[in-house]
Short mmCIF file of C-alpha atoms in Angstrom, two decimals:
data_model
loop_
_atom_site.label_atom_id
_atom_site.label_comp_id
_atom_site.label_asym_id
_atom_site.label_seq_id
_atom_site.Cartn_x
_atom_site.Cartn_y
_atom_site.Cartn_z
CA MET Z 1 -11.78 21.65 -14.34
CA GLY Z 2 -8.93 23.95 -15.35
CA ALA Z 3 -9.99 26.68 -12.94
CA ALA Z 4 -10.25 24.27 -10.02
CA ARG Z 5 -6.69 23.12 -10.63
CA ASP Z 6 -5.49 26.69 -10.02
CA ILE Z 7 -6.76 26.79 -6.43
CA GLY Z 8 -3.72 26.62 -4.14
CA PRO Z 9 -1.09 23.90 -4.27
CA ARG Z 10 -1.94 20.65 -6.03
CA ILE Z 11 -1.82 17.75 -3.57
CA LEU Z 12 -1.69 14.12 -4.66
CA VAL Z 13 -2.74 11.45 -2.16
CA THR Z 14 -2.22 7.83 -3.19
CA GLY Z 15 -3.01 4.43 -1.76
CA PHE Z 16 -2.67 0.90 -3.08
CA GLY Z 17 -5.01 -1.83 -4.18
CA PRO Z 18 -4.82 -5.41 -2.89
CA PHE Z 19 -1.70 -7.55 -3.06
CA PRO Z 20 -0.77 -11.11 -2.05
CA GLY Z 21 -1.50 -11.52 1.64
CA ALA Z 22 -3.64 -8.37 1.76
CA PRO Z 23 -6.88 -8.88 -0.17
CA VAL Z 24 -8.23 -5.74 1.49
CA ASN Z 25 -5.95 -2.70 1.61
CA PRO Z 26 -6.91 0.05 4.07
CA THR Z 27 -5.23 2.68 1.92
CA GLU Z 28 -7.58 1.87 -0.95
CA ALA Z 29 -10.50 2.42 1.42
CA LEU Z 30 -8.87 5.63 2.65
CA VAL Z 31 -8.66 7.00 -0.88
CA ALA Z 32 -12.29 6.00 -1.48
CA GLN Z 33 -13.37 7.85 1.67
CA LEU Z 34 -11.46 10.99 0.74
CA THR Z 35 -12.85 10.85 -2.80
CA ALA Z 36 -16.44 10.39 -1.66
CA ALA Z 37 -16.23 13.18 0.93
CA PRO Z 38 -13.31 15.49 0.07
CA PRO Z 39 -12.02 17.25 3.19
CA ARG Z 40 -11.91 21.02 3.44
CA PHE Z 41 -8.77 22.70 4.73
CA GLU Z 42 -8.05 26.15 6.10
CA ILE Z 43 -5.60 26.73 3.24
CA PRO Z 44 -7.12 26.39 -0.25
CA CYS Z 45 -5.73 23.51 -2.30
CA THR Z 46 -6.60 21.15 -5.10
CA LEU Z 47 -6.67 17.47 -4.13
CA ARG Z 48 -6.25 14.44 -6.36
CA MET Z 49 -6.71 10.96 -4.93
CA ALA Z 50 -5.51 7.82 -6.70
CA VAL Z 51 -5.30 4.09 -6.02
CA LEU Z 52 -2.19 2.48 -7.51
CA ASP Z 53 -2.07 -1.09 -8.77
CA VAL Z 54 0.54 -3.23 -7.01
CA ASP Z 55 2.40 -3.98 -10.24
CA TYR Z 56 6.14 -3.53 -10.80
CA ALA Z 57 5.81 -3.47 -14.60
CA THR Z 58 3.34 -0.58 -14.68
CA ILE Z 59 3.97 1.44 -11.52
CA ALA Z 60 6.16 4.09 -13.17
CA THR Z 61 3.65 4.38 -16.02
CA GLN Z 62 0.82 4.82 -13.51
CA LEU Z 63 2.67 7.59 -11.72
CA SER Z 64 3.62 9.28 -15.00
CA ALA Z 65 -0.02 9.31 -16.16
CA ILE Z 66 -1.08 11.01 -12.92
CA GLY Z 67 1.89 13.36 -13.03
CA ARG Z 68 1.29 14.54 -16.59
CA ASP Z 69 -2.38 15.21 -15.88
CA PHE Z 70 -2.06 16.78 -12.43
CA LEU Z 71 1.50 18.11 -11.93
CA PRO Z 72 1.37 17.82 -8.12
CA ASP Z 73 3.19 20.25 -5.86
CA ILE Z 74 2.88 17.86 -2.90
CA ALA Z 75 2.62 14.06 -3.02
CA ILE Z 76 1.69 12.02 0.04
CA HIS Z 77 1.79 8.28 -0.54
CA PHE Z 78 0.13 5.80 1.83
CA GLY Z 79 0.70 2.06 2.05
CA LEU Z 80 -0.04 -0.89 4.29
CA ALA Z 81 2.38 -2.23 6.89
CA ALA Z 82 0.23 -4.65 8.87
CA GLU Z 83 2.71 -4.79 11.74
CA SER Z 84 2.84 -1.02 12.22
CA CYS Z 85 1.36 0.45 15.38
CA GLY Z 86 0.03 3.64 13.82
CA PHE Z 87 1.17 6.20 11.29
CA ARG Z 88 4.68 5.07 10.37
CA LEU Z 89 6.59 8.01 8.97
CA GLU Z 90 9.18 6.84 6.48
CA ARG Z 91 12.38 8.86 6.42
CA LEU Z 92 14.24 7.11 3.59
CA ALA Z 93 13.54 5.39 0.31
CA ARG Z 94 16.10 2.90 -0.99
CA ASN Z 95 16.80 2.97 -4.71
CA SER Z 96 16.83 -0.82 -4.83
CA HIS Z 97 14.46 -3.72 -5.36
CA ALA Z 98 16.52 -5.93 -3.01
CA GLY Z 99 14.21 -8.36 -1.22
CA ALA Z 100 11.38 -7.81 -3.71
CA ARG Z 101 8.31 -10.04 -3.40
CA PRO Z 102 5.87 -10.95 -6.19
CA ASP Z 103 3.31 -8.27 -6.97
CA GLN Z 104 -0.43 -8.69 -7.49
CA ALA Z 105 0.18 -10.18 -10.94
CA GLY Z 106 2.90 -12.50 -9.64
CA GLY Z 107 5.61 -10.41 -11.28
CA LEU Z 108 9.00 -9.30 -10.01
CA PRO Z 109 11.02 -6.20 -10.96
CA ALA Z 110 13.14 -6.42 -14.09
CA SER Z 111 16.23 -4.93 -12.43
CA GLU Z 112 17.59 -4.45 -8.93
CA ARG Z 113 17.85 -0.68 -9.25
CA ILE Z 114 14.56 1.21 -9.22
CA CYS Z 115 15.59 4.29 -11.19
CA ALA Z 116 18.38 6.72 -11.96
CA GLY Z 117 19.44 8.52 -8.82
CA PRO Z 118 21.30 8.12 -5.53
CA PRO Z 119 21.19 4.91 -3.42
CA THR Z 120 18.83 6.53 -0.90
CA LEU Z 121 16.39 9.41 -1.09
CA SER Z 122 15.06 11.30 1.92
CA SER Z 123 11.43 12.26 2.46
CA SER Z 124 10.76 15.93 1.89
CA LEU Z 125 7.54 15.93 3.91
CA PRO Z 126 7.72 17.98 7.15
CA LEU Z 127 7.95 14.81 9.23
CA ASP Z 128 8.69 16.39 12.62
CA ALA Z 129 5.72 18.71 12.26
CA ILE Z 130 3.53 15.83 11.07
CA ALA Z 131 4.52 13.71 14.07
CA ALA Z 132 3.74 16.56 16.46
CA ALA Z 133 0.40 17.24 14.79
CA LEU Z 134 -0.65 13.57 14.86
CA ARG Z 135 0.31 13.25 18.52
CA GLY Z 136 -1.61 16.45 19.21
CA HIS Z 137 -4.69 14.65 17.92
CA GLU Z 138 -3.85 11.60 20.06
CA LEU Z 139 -3.02 9.49 17.03
CA PRO Z 140 -0.18 6.92 17.22
CA VAL Z 141 3.09 7.70 15.44
CA GLU Z 142 6.24 5.70 14.76
CA TRP Z 143 9.36 6.25 12.71
CA SER Z 144 11.14 4.16 10.10
CA ASP Z 145 14.30 4.37 7.99
CA ASP Z 146 13.35 1.34 5.89
CA ALA Z 147 10.25 1.48 3.68
CA GLY Z 148 10.64 -2.21 2.86
CA GLY Z 149 11.39 -4.10 -0.33
CA TYR Z 150 7.98 -3.89 -1.94
CA LEU Z 151 5.99 -1.44 -4.08
CA CYS Z 152 5.72 1.02 -1.18
CA ASN Z 153 9.44 1.67 -1.32
CA THR Z 154 9.32 1.70 -5.13
CA VAL Z 155 6.69 4.45 -5.22
CA PHE Z 156 8.53 6.40 -2.52
CA ALA Z 157 11.78 6.26 -4.52
CA LEU Z 158 10.15 7.15 -7.85
CA SER Z 159 8.31 10.08 -6.32
CA ARG Z 160 11.43 11.48 -4.67
CA ALA Z 161 13.71 10.88 -7.66
CA GLY Z 162 11.48 12.88 -10.01
CA VAL Z 163 11.90 10.39 -12.84
CA CYS Z 164 8.22 10.02 -13.76
CA ASP Z 165 6.64 12.45 -16.21
CA GLY Z 166 5.13 15.41 -14.38
CA LEU Z 167 5.79 13.88 -10.96
CA ASP Z 168 8.46 16.05 -9.41
CA PRO Z 169 6.73 17.55 -6.37
CA ALA Z 170 8.50 20.02 -4.15
CA MET Z 171 7.34 17.97 -1.19
CA SER Z 172 6.76 14.20 -1.19
CA GLY Z 173 7.09 11.15 1.01
CA PHE Z 174 5.56 7.95 2.28
CA VAL Z 175 3.47 6.94 5.29
CA HIS Z 176 2.71 3.36 6.26
CA VAL Z 177 -0.46 2.52 8.17
CA PRO Z 178 -1.82 -0.64 9.83
CA ILE Z 179 -5.00 -2.48 8.93
CA ALA Z 180 -7.94 -0.37 10.06
CA GLY Z 181 -11.16 -1.65 11.56
CA GLU Z 182 -13.53 -1.54 14.49
CA GLY Z 183 -12.62 -3.45 17.65
CA PRO Z 184 -9.73 -3.83 20.08
CA GLN Z 185 -7.69 -5.96 17.67
CA PHE Z 186 -7.20 -2.97 15.36
CA ARG Z 187 -4.73 -0.16 16.03
CA LEU Z 188 -6.73 2.38 14.00
CA THR Z 189 -10.38 2.73 13.13
CA PRO Z 190 -11.27 3.79 9.58
CA ALA Z 191 -12.35 7.16 11.00
CA ALA Z 192 -9.01 7.60 12.77
CA LEU Z 193 -7.15 6.65 9.60
CA ARG Z 194 -9.04 9.27 7.62
CA HIS Z 195 -8.57 11.86 10.35
CA GLY Z 196 -4.84 11.20 10.51
CA ALA Z 197 -4.50 11.47 6.74
CA CYS Z 198 -6.24 14.84 6.87
CA VAL Z 199 -3.92 15.99 9.67
CA ILE Z 200 -0.95 15.04 7.51
CA VAL Z 201 -2.30 16.93 4.50
CA GLN Z 202 -3.11 19.95 6.67
CA THR Z 203 0.41 19.97 8.13
CA CYS Z 204 1.96 19.83 4.67
CA LEU Z 205 -0.30 22.69 3.57
CA ARG Z 206 0.83 24.84 6.48
CA GLN Z 207 4.48 24.10 5.69
CA TRP Z 208 3.87 24.96 2.05
CA ALA Z 209 2.18 28.24 2.96
CA SER Z 210 4.91 29.22 5.42
CA GLY Z 211 7.56 28.60 2.78
CA ARG Z 212 5.68 30.65 0.20
CA ASN Z 213 5.21 33.50 2.66
CA ALA Z 214 8.90 33.43 3.60
CA SER Z 215 9.90 33.80 -0.03
#
């Protein structure tokens, strides 16, 4: 396992399990698909997929456990926004639990502030390039400056603040997706969701490689 971890940048892809109002989370299925059939990219890399529990009390511990074991260079976090029309690229994380809703265990955050750090933290994913790449594959894209008041924003903030053990990636950010399924009532099929996630990873890999070559 040690040798495999030395192949290219280490990329963490996360989704979430179910939460109140969403007994089925498409990002959990996405992670399962990527785990069962890991994609191959033109630039060598080491992928780690993880499903996070929707739990305020343990979310930082979950991220720290992954961080200590994997030390990701790039972290791409996915979450559900049922009202989104496609791949919603989040520009900003708020360092606040304002508007928090109960998690899967019925719990609420212990404090309003998520972690030490500034009030807002910007995504360091190459969002413009990601948007162009997704559109090039005829996949829907939208933008957001508000990742919400739930665990999605919490993970986004923790990942960008670098406050979890081993989780201080050079490049990280958050992407919301709609419920995926077959039929006209769904904005994305499961295949399109997987394809879009791979496009995002590939775009981040290219950005990583171009930065390494420039230096």
